[in-house]
Every structure is written in C-alpha cells, then in structure tokens.
Short mmCIF file of C-alpha atoms in Angstrom, two decimals:
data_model
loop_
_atom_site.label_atom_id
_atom_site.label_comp_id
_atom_site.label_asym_id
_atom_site.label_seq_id
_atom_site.Cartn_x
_atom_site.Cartn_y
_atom_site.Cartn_z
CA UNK D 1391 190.24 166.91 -50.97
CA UNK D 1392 189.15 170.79 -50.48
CA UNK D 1393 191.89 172.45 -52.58
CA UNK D 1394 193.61 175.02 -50.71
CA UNK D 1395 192.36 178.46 -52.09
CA UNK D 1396 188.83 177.45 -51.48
CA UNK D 1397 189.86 175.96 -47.71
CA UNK D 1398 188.65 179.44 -46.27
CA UNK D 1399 185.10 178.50 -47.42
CA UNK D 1400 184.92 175.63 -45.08
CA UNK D 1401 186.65 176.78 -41.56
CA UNK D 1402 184.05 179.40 -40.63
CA UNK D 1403 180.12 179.53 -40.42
CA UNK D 1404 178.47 181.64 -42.58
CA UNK D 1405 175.81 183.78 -40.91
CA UNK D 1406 172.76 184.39 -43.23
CA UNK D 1407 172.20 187.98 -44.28
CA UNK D 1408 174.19 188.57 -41.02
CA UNK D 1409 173.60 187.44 -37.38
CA UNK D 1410 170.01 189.33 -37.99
CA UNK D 1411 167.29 188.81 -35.73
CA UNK D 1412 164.47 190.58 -37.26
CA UNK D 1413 162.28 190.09 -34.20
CA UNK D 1414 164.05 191.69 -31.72
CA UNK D 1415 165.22 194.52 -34.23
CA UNK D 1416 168.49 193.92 -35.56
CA UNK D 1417 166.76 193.03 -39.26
CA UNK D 1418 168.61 191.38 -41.74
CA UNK D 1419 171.35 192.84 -44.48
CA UNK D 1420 171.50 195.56 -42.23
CA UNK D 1421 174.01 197.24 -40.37
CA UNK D 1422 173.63 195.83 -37.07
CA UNK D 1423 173.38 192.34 -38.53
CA UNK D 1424 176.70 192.45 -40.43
CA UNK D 1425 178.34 194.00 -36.99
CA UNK D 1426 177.01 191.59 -34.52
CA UNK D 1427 177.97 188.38 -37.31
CA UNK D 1428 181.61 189.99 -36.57
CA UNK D 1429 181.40 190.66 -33.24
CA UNK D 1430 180.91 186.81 -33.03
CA UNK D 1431 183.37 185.57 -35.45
CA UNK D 1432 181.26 184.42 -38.01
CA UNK D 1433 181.50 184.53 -41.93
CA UNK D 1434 178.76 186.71 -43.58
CA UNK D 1435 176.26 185.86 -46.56
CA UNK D 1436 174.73 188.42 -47.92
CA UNK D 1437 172.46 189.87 -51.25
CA UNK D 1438 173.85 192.14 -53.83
CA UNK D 1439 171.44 193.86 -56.54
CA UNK D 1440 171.67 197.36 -57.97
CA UNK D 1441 169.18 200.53 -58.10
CA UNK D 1442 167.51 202.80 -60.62
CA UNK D 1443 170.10 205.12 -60.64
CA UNK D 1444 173.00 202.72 -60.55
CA UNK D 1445 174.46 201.93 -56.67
CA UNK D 1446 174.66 198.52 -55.10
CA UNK D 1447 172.54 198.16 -52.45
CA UNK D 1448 172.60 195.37 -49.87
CA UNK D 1449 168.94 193.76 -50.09
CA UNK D 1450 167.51 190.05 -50.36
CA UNK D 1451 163.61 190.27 -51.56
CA UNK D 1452 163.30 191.94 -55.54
CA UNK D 1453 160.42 193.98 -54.31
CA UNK D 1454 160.49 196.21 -50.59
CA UNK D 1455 157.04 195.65 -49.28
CA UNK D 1456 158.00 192.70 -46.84
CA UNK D 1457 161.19 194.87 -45.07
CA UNK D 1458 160.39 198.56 -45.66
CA UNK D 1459 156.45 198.12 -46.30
CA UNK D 1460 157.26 200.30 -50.14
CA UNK D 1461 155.64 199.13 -52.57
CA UNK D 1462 157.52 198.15 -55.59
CA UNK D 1463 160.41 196.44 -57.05
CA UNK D 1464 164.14 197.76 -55.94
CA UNK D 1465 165.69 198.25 -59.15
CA UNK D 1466 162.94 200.67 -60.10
CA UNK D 1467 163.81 203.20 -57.31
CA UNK D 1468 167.13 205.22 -56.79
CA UNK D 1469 169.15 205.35 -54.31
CA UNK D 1470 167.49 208.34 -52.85
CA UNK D 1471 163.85 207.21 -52.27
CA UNK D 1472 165.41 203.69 -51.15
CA UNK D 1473 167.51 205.53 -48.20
CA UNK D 1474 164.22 207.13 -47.26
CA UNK D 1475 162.96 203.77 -46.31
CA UNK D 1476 163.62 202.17 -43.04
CA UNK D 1477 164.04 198.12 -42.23
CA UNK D 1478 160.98 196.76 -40.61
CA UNK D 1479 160.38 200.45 -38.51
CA UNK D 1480 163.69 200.62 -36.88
CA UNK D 1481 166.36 202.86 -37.78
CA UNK D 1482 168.48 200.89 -40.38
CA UNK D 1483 168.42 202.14 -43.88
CA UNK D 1484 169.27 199.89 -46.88
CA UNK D 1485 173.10 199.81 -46.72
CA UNK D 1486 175.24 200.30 -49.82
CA UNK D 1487 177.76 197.30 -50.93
CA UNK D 1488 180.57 199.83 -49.78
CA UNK D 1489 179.11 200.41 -46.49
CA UNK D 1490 178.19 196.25 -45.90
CA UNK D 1491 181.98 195.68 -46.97
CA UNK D 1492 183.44 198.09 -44.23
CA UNK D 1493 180.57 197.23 -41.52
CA UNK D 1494 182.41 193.02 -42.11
CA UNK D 1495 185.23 193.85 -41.24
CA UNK D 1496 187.81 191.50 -42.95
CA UNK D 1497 185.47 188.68 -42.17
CA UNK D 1498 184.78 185.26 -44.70
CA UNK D 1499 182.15 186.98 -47.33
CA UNK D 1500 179.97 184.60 -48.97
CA UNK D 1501 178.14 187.77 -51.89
CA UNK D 1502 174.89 186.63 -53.83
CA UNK D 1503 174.35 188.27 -56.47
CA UNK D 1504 170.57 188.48 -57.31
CA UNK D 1505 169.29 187.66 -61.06
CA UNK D 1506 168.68 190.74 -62.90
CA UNK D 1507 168.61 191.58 -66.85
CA UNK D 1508 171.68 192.91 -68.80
CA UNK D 1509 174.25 190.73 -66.81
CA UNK D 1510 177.55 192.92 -66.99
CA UNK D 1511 176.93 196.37 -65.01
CA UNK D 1512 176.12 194.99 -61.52
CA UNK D 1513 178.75 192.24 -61.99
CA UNK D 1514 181.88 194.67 -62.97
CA UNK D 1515 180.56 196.91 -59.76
CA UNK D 1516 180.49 194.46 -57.79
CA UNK D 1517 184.00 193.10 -58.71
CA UNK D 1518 185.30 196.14 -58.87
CA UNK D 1519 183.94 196.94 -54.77
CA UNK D 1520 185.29 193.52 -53.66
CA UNK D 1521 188.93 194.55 -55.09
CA UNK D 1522 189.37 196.56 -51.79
CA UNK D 1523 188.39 194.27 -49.11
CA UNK D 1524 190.72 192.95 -46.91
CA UNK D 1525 189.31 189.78 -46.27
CA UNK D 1526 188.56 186.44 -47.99
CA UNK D 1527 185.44 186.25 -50.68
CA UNK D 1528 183.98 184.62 -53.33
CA UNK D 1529 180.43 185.46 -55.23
CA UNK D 1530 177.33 183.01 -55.85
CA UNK D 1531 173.81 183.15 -57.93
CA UNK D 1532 170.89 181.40 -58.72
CA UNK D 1533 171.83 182.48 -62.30
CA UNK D 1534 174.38 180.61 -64.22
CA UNK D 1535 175.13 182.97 -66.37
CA UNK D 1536 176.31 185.52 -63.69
CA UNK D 1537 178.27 182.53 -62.11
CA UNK D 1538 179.79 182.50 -65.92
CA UNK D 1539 180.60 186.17 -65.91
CA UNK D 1540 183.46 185.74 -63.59
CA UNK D 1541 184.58 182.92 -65.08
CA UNK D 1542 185.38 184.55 -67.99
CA UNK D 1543 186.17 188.00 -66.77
CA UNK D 1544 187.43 187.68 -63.33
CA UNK D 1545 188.56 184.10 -63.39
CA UNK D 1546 190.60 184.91 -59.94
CA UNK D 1547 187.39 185.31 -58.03
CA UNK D 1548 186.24 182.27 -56.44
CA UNK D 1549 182.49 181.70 -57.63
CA UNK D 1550 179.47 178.98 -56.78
CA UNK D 1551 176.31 177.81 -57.92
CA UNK D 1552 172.75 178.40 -55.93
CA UNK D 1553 170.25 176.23 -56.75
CA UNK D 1554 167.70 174.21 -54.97
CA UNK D 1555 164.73 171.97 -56.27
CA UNK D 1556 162.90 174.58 -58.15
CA UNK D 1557 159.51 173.18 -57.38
CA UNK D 1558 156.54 175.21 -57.15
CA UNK D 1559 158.68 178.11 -59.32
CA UNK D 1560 156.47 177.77 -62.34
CA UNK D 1561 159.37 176.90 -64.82
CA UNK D 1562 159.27 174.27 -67.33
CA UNK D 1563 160.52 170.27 -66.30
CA UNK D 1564 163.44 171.24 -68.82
CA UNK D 1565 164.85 174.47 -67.09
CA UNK D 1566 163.95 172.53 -63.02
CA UNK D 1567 166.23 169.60 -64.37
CA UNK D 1568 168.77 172.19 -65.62
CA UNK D 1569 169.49 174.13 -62.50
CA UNK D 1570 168.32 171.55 -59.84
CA UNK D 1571 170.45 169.06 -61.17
CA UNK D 1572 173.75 171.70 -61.51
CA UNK D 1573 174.21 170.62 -65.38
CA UNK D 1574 175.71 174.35 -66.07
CA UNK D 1575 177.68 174.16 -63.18
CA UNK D 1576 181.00 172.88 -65.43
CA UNK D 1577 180.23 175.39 -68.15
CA UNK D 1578 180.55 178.47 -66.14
CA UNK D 1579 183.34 176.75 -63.75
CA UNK D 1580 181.28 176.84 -60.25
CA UNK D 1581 184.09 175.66 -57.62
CA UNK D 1582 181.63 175.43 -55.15
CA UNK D 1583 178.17 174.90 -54.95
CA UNK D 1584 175.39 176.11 -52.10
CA UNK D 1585 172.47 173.79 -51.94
CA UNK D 1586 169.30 174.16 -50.61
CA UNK D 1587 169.27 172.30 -46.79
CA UNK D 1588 165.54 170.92 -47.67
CA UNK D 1589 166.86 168.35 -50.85
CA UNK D 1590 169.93 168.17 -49.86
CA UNK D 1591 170.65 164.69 -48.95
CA UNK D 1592 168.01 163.42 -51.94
CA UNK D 1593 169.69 165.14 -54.67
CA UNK D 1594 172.44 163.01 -56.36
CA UNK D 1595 174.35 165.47 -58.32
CA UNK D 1596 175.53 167.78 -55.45
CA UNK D 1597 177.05 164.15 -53.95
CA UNK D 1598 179.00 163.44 -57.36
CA UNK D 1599 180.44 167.42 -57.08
CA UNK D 1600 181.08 167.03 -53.23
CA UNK D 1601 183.71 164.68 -54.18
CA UNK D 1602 185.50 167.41 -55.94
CA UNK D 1603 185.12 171.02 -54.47
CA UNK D 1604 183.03 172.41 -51.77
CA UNK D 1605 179.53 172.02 -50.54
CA UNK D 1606 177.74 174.96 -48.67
CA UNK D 1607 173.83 174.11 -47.73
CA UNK D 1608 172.03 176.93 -47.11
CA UNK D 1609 169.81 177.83 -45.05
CA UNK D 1610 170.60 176.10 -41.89
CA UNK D 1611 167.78 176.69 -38.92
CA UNK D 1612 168.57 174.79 -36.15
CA UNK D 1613 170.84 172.58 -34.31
CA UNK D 1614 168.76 169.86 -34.51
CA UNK D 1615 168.78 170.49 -38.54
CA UNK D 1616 172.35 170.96 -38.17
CA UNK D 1617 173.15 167.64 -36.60
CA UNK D 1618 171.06 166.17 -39.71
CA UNK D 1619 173.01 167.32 -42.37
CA UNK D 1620 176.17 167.67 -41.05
CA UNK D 1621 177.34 164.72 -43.02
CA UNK D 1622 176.50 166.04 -46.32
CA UNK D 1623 178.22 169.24 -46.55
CA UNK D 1624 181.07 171.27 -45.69
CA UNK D 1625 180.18 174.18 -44.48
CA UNK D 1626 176.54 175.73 -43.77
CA UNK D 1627 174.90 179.22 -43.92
CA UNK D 1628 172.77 179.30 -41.21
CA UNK D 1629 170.36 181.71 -38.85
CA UNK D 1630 167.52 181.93 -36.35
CA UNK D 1631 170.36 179.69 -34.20
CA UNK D 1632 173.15 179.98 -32.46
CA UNK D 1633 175.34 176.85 -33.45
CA UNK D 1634 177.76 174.68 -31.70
CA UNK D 1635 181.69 176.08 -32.56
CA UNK D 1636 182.06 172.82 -33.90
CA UNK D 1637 183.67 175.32 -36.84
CA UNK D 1638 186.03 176.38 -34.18
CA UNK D 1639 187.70 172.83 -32.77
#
C-alpha cells in the first residue's frame, strides 16, 4: 500500500530530462523540453549539478562535449562560459535550476542530483530552490550519501535511491553488491527507489522494497518495453515514446 504523501509519485508519467527530442531539436534538460513535458501533462525528471562559480545548472553528462561539443567537465566552468555554449547547435543554453523550476510549471518533479565531492553546498541550494515551487517533488541520486543528506537535514523532502546493476563501471564486487542490491537504502531512509528498466525484473531486492514504498524504473523506451515491465513497477520515467495514458484512466 503506496502511503499517501508519496501517492503523487505514482499517478503521472515522468518524462525523462523533459519531453526532449534531441533529433528534431528540442534537446534534452532544456527549455523547450521541460515546456513541451507540460504542455502534455507529464511529470518531469531532470539533472541537478552545480558550476565553478557556484549556480545550479540543469545538465545530465559530467563533462559537455556530447551536448555543447566543449570540452571539459561542468563543474570546472562558471556560469558564464557555460551560457556561452549552446545544446547540440540550436539555440537553448544550459538552463539554471531557477529557470527549469519556472519553465515546469507546477508539474510532478522527479530532481537527480548528480554525485559530486563535498556533499552539502549543492544539496542546501538545491533545497533551498525547491522551497518555492508550487508543485509536488521529491530528489534522487546514484549516491547514498546525498540520498542521506535529506534525511537528516530536510527529512520533509521526499527522497529515492538510483541504482542499477553497476556492471561494466569498474568498481569493486563489494561496492556493485552495495548499491545494486539497495543495502544503504534503509540507512539514509530512501522512500522510493528508481531502478534501472534493463535488471529490473532479475533483481530481487527492489521486489522485497516494492512491497513497501514506491518503485520508479527508469528509463522507459518504448511501448513495447512498457507493456514488459508494467508489472514490476509503479510508475516509469520514460522517453523517445509517446505512451499510452494508461496514467490517466
């Protein structure tokens, strides 16, 4: 039984660094994105991660060659050379968290924050930005310590575990079995946790917590993959599809 604070997580898909479609040029975590995911009525996931000089900027990858075609990590730029930038040769500029927040809208916010070093600054800024919104939110990580943060400082905001199988990341068997297997996930008091649509259905710890709070599988690419899953989860971040309103009925 979903309790009924975290109900809002399941009633409304969650479109994946907005309804982006980088092909046609509405790229993702831009502007556009985040406006057409409203315009739609969908939810919004998005990535959260801080630069040189301090401001949260909007932005999945931790270095800017793949969207803007800089070379170089984010978090070694400020906020000035990053606005210089534009998102695979259109228009769109890396938004600020302030700007994504008032380009959703009020919508269902689903806010990754990215793993960084010296967990603390980006954490109180971004708790601090989410005060104002008008609309339902909650905050996720790969990092369990971040996921921890809140639990201990902002208790109120409702917070989740990332994780997936970890293969192929180059950590040790120890540290895979730690995160794939969500044994931190009590500790810093995930109450929900997004899994990885790929090892989903083999993994038997995100079962054992489905029984007791929410399941979000991310990333969600088709209906067919949809259809799949459906079972095993209770809500899905999804793109490069337009699903079924089944969230809607």
């Amino acid at each position: 039984m979903i309790r009924q604070e975290y109900k809002w997580l399941t009633d409304v898909y969650i479109a994946h660094r907005g309804f982006f479609d980088n092909a046609k040029g509405i790229p993702e975590n831009s502007l556009p994105a985040f406006e057409l995911a409203v315009k739609n009525g969908f939810g919004i996931e998005t990535d959260v991660q801080m630069s040189k000089d301090g401001v949260l900027v909007v932005f999945h990858d931790d270095t800017l060659k793949r969207m803007t075609g800089a070379v170089g990590k984010l978090c070694d730029y400020t906020f000035e050379e990053l606005r210089a930038l534009r998102l695979l040769d259109t228009d769109c500029r890396i938004p600020t968290f302030e700007e994504f927040l008032q380009a959703a809208d009020g919508v269902n916010l689903v806010v990754e924050i990215k793993t960084h070093e010296n967990i603390g600054e980006v954490e109180q800024k971004v708790y601090t930005a989410l005060k104002n919104y008008k609309g339902n939110y909650c905050i996720e990580s790969f990092n369990p310590f971040i996921v921890r943060w809140f639990k201990v400082h902002a208790p109120e905001v409702i917070r989740g575990q990332l994780s997936f199988s970890f293969e192929n990341t180059g950590f040790s068997a120890f540290k895979r079995w730690l995160l794939s297997k969500l044994i931190l996930c009590k500790w810093n008091g995930s109450q929900f946790i997004a899994y990885d649509a790929t090892t989903l259905k083999t993994n038997k710890a995100v079962a054992r917590f489905g029984k007791k709070i929410p399941i979000i599988c991310w990333t969600v690419k088709s209906q067919k993959q949809y259809d799949e899953l459906h079972d095993c989860f209770d809500n899905m971040i999804f793109d490069s599809f337009y699903p079924k309103r089944r969230d809607l009925q």
